[in-house]
Amino acid sequence: MKKRVLCWPVALGIAFWAAGGANGDVRLVRESVWPAMPYSTIGVALDARQACSATRWRSFTDPQGQTVVEYRCEYRYARAYFEKQTRMQLSRLRALEVRQPPVTDGMRSELAGLRGRALARLEDFRKATEHSRWRILDGAAVHVDSFIEIEFASQRRRLPFSELNVVLEAHLNADDVSALVGLTLDRLWGEPGVPGVAASAGQSAFAQEHA
């Protein structure tokens, strides 16, 4: 029987791993439905998304002793999306170098630094994922939060992604990075603080092409 999922955003602390994706708590969430998407269960809607290269469910116990179920989607085309964005940035930088009047040596050095940092950030990128979490309270799935996270070799960044956005993404079921997801990825990508990564013999073909 389908169960309705309640919407109750609350803070969630650091938690511990517990059981895998086949337990009853995960099944309860997967068999629940969103009021805005009553024709499908949450599990069917989220696992069918074409934009995800893989989906994963897990349950764990948070520091307050409450059961939490988490869904994770790894975006299939995140790297291709960021390569495209980086290519556009490099093109804009090249256009600045050949503009009239000619750029000064100082400006040329600054542009070279921007180009190097753009390539270094792409080298640092590992993956982008979308997460949704629910608490199990009195036998019902209560939505906690949703967010998008970018994982770099040097750090992780995340921004909230509303439950409504998750429902829209599941409903539209785009086979690429949607405009909605792209806006959040761009915000995460543009956040300061990613350390530069020196070029190495193991750098990607993209970086070698645009170095």
Short mmCIF file of C-alpha atoms in Angstrom, two decimals:
data_model
loop_
_atom_site.label_atom_id
_atom_site.label_comp_id
_atom_site.label_asym_id
_atom_site.label_seq_id
_atom_site.Cartn_x
_atom_site.Cartn_y
_atom_site.Cartn_z
CA MET A 1 0.00 0.00 0.00
CA LYS A 2 1.32 3.45 -0.87
CA LYS A 3 2.03 5.70 2.08
CA ARG A 4 2.05 9.49 1.94
CA VAL A 5 5.28 11.19 2.87
CA LEU A 6 5.14 14.07 5.33
CA CYS A 7 7.08 17.30 4.76
CA TRP A 8 8.87 18.48 7.88
CA PRO A 9 12.28 20.12 7.27
CA VAL A 10 14.54 19.78 10.31
CA ALA A 11 18.27 19.93 10.93
CA LEU A 12 20.21 16.70 10.64
CA GLY A 13 23.48 16.07 12.43
CA ILE A 14 26.41 13.81 11.59
CA ALA A 15 25.27 10.21 11.58
CA PHE A 16 26.60 6.68 11.50
CA TRP A 17 26.14 4.03 8.80
CA ALA A 18 23.87 1.19 9.78
CA ALA A 19 22.00 -1.15 7.48
CA GLY A 20 21.93 -1.46 3.71
CA GLY A 21 19.20 -0.63 1.20
CA ALA A 22 16.99 -3.73 1.57
CA ASN A 23 15.72 -3.15 5.13
CA GLY A 24 12.20 -2.20 6.17
CA ASP A 25 12.95 1.49 6.76
CA VAL A 26 14.26 1.95 3.23
CA ARG A 27 11.30 -0.01 1.89
CA LEU A 28 8.88 2.24 3.81
CA VAL A 29 10.31 5.37 2.16
CA ARG A 30 10.50 3.78 -1.28
CA GLU A 31 6.84 2.74 -1.08
CA SER A 32 5.66 6.18 0.07
CA VAL A 33 4.33 8.83 -2.32
CA TRP A 34 4.66 12.58 -2.66
CA PRO A 35 1.32 14.44 -2.62
CA ALA A 36 2.57 16.34 -5.70
CA MET A 37 3.36 13.06 -7.54
CA PRO A 38 0.67 10.59 -6.42
CA TYR A 39 0.86 8.35 -9.50
CA SER A 40 4.21 6.81 -8.52
CA THR A 41 6.04 5.69 -5.41
CA ILE A 42 9.11 7.63 -4.35
CA GLY A 43 11.34 4.63 -5.02
CA VAL A 44 10.12 4.07 -8.57
CA ALA A 45 10.31 7.80 -9.42
CA LEU A 46 13.82 8.31 -8.08
CA ASP A 47 15.38 5.05 -9.30
CA ALA A 48 14.07 5.64 -12.84
CA ARG A 49 15.86 8.96 -13.35
CA GLN A 50 17.89 8.98 -16.55
CA ALA A 51 20.20 11.73 -15.26
CA CYS A 52 21.61 9.34 -12.63
CA SER A 53 24.43 6.96 -13.48
CA ALA A 54 23.69 5.15 -10.22
CA THR A 55 21.28 5.47 -7.30
CA ARG A 56 21.78 4.22 -3.79
CA TRP A 57 19.63 3.92 -0.67
CA ARG A 58 20.86 3.53 2.88
CA SER A 59 19.56 3.79 6.42
CA PHE A 60 21.44 4.88 9.51
CA THR A 61 20.89 6.09 13.05
CA ASP A 62 21.57 9.76 13.81
CA PRO A 63 23.06 11.06 17.10
CA GLN A 64 19.54 11.48 18.51
CA GLY A 65 18.88 7.77 18.00
CA GLN A 66 16.40 8.32 15.18
CA THR A 67 16.36 6.31 11.98
CA VAL A 68 17.22 8.20 8.80
CA VAL A 69 16.90 6.94 5.22
CA GLU A 70 19.01 8.58 2.52
CA TYR A 71 18.75 8.43 -1.26
CA ARG A 72 21.70 9.39 -3.46
CA CYS A 73 21.86 9.99 -7.21
CA GLU A 74 25.23 10.37 -8.92
CA TYR A 75 24.79 12.69 -11.90
CA ARG A 76 25.74 10.91 -15.11
CA TYR A 77 26.82 13.94 -17.12
CA ALA A 78 28.29 16.22 -14.45
CA ARG A 79 31.86 16.03 -15.77
CA ALA A 80 30.75 16.69 -19.35
CA TYR A 81 28.70 19.64 -18.07
CA PHE A 82 31.67 21.15 -16.25
CA GLU A 83 33.99 20.54 -19.20
CA LYS A 84 31.55 22.49 -21.36
CA GLN A 85 31.36 25.31 -18.82
CA THR A 86 35.16 25.40 -18.53
CA ARG A 87 35.54 25.43 -22.32
CA MET A 88 33.21 28.45 -22.49
CA GLN A 89 35.20 30.22 -19.76
CA LEU A 90 38.49 29.57 -21.56
CA SER A 91 36.98 30.89 -24.79
CA ARG A 92 35.97 34.12 -23.05
CA LEU A 93 39.46 34.48 -21.61
CA ARG A 94 41.04 34.00 -25.05
CA ALA A 95 38.71 36.66 -26.46
CA LEU A 96 39.93 39.10 -23.81
CA GLU A 97 43.55 38.43 -24.77
CA VAL A 98 43.04 39.49 -28.39
CA ARG A 99 40.78 42.45 -27.77
CA GLN A 100 41.66 46.00 -28.76
CA PRO A 101 43.46 47.87 -27.34
CA PRO A 102 46.03 45.14 -26.62
CA VAL A 103 46.19 43.83 -23.08
CA THR A 104 49.17 44.70 -20.92
CA ASP A 105 51.68 42.14 -19.67
CA GLY A 106 50.07 42.35 -16.25
CA MET A 107 46.62 41.65 -17.64
CA ARG A 108 47.99 38.79 -19.74
CA SER A 109 49.53 37.26 -16.63
CA GLU A 110 46.24 37.62 -14.76
CA LEU A 111 44.33 35.97 -17.61
CA ALA A 112 46.85 33.11 -17.64
CA GLY A 113 46.28 32.67 -13.91
CA LEU A 114 42.50 32.53 -14.40
CA ARG A 115 42.94 29.94 -17.14
CA GLY A 116 45.20 27.84 -14.92
CA ARG A 117 42.76 27.95 -12.02
CA ALA A 118 39.85 26.95 -14.27
CA LEU A 119 41.78 23.90 -15.51
CA ALA A 120 42.98 23.06 -12.00
CA ARG A 121 39.43 23.11 -10.69
CA LEU A 122 38.32 20.71 -13.39
CA GLU A 123 41.23 18.40 -12.55
CA ASP A 124 40.17 18.55 -8.90
CA PHE A 125 36.57 17.55 -9.69
CA ARG A 126 35.47 14.01 -8.82
CA LYS A 127 31.66 13.75 -8.93
CA ALA A 128 28.37 15.52 -8.30
CA THR A 129 25.52 13.90 -6.36
CA GLU A 130 21.99 14.69 -5.24
CA HIS A 131 20.77 13.57 -1.83
CA SER A 132 17.39 13.35 -0.11
CA ARG A 133 16.84 12.24 3.48
CA TRP A 134 13.84 11.17 5.53
CA ARG A 135 13.32 10.35 9.19
CA ILE A 136 11.09 7.47 10.21
CA LEU A 137 8.68 8.76 12.87
CA ASP A 138 5.67 6.77 14.10
CA GLY A 139 5.85 4.54 11.07
CA ALA A 140 5.81 7.42 8.57
CA ALA A 141 8.50 8.88 6.30
CA VAL A 142 9.16 12.53 7.18
CA HIS A 143 11.26 14.49 4.70
CA VAL A 144 14.31 16.04 6.37
CA ASP A 145 16.26 17.76 3.62
CA SER A 146 17.62 17.51 0.09
CA PHE A 147 20.87 18.90 -1.29
CA ILE A 148 23.32 18.75 -4.18
CA GLU A 149 26.97 18.07 -3.42
CA ILE A 150 30.12 18.40 -5.51
CA GLU A 151 33.07 16.28 -4.46
CA PHE A 152 36.55 17.53 -5.29
CA ALA A 153 39.79 15.75 -4.46
CA SER A 154 40.46 18.54 -1.97
CA GLN A 155 37.02 19.18 -0.44
CA ARG A 156 33.24 18.83 -0.71
CA ARG A 157 30.64 21.53 -1.19
CA ARG A 158 26.88 21.34 -0.92
CA LEU A 159 23.84 23.56 -1.36
CA PRO A 160 20.20 22.93 -0.43
CA PHE A 161 17.92 21.58 -3.15
CA SER A 162 14.27 21.78 -2.16
CA GLU A 163 11.99 18.77 -2.01
CA LEU A 164 9.84 20.42 -4.68
CA ASN A 165 12.89 20.57 -6.97
CA VAL A 166 13.52 16.86 -6.38
CA VAL A 167 9.90 16.08 -7.31
CA LEU A 168 10.18 18.23 -10.46
CA GLU A 169 13.39 16.48 -11.50
CA ALA A 170 11.77 13.07 -10.99
CA HIS A 171 8.69 14.15 -12.95
CA LEU A 172 10.61 15.66 -15.88
CA ASN A 173 13.15 12.80 -15.89
CA ALA A 174 15.64 14.63 -18.11
CA ASP A 175 18.44 12.53 -19.59
CA ASP A 176 21.02 15.28 -19.05
CA VAL A 177 21.85 18.02 -16.53
CA SER A 178 18.64 20.05 -16.36
CA ALA A 179 18.55 23.84 -16.18
CA LEU A 180 17.41 23.61 -12.56
CA VAL A 181 20.28 21.33 -11.52
CA GLY A 182 22.70 23.33 -13.67
CA LEU A 183 21.97 26.53 -11.75
CA THR A 184 22.88 24.84 -8.47
CA LEU A 185 25.98 23.17 -9.94
CA ASP A 186 27.14 26.55 -11.30
CA ARG A 187 26.75 28.12 -7.86
CA LEU A 188 28.75 25.33 -6.27
CA TRP A 189 31.41 25.49 -8.98
CA GLY A 190 31.81 29.24 -8.56
CA GLU A 191 32.22 29.19 -4.79
CA PRO A 192 35.72 30.28 -3.73
CA GLY A 193 38.12 28.07 -1.89
CA VAL A 194 39.08 25.18 -4.13
CA PRO A 195 42.89 24.96 -3.96
CA GLY A 196 44.71 24.85 -7.28
CA VAL A 197 46.04 21.50 -8.41
CA ALA A 198 49.38 21.50 -10.17
CA ALA A 199 49.49 20.03 -13.66
CA SER A 200 50.97 16.56 -13.74
CA ALA A 201 51.73 13.75 -16.14
CA GLY A 202 48.41 12.23 -15.15
CA GLN A 203 46.28 15.25 -16.07
CA SER A 204 43.23 14.70 -18.24
CA ALA A 205 43.16 14.94 -22.02
CA PHE A 206 40.91 17.97 -21.63
CA ALA A 207 43.53 19.80 -19.54
CA GLN A 208 46.32 18.87 -21.94
CA GLU A 209 44.26 20.16 -24.86
CA HIS A 210 43.54 23.51 -23.23
CA ALA A 211 46.73 24.11 -21.27
#
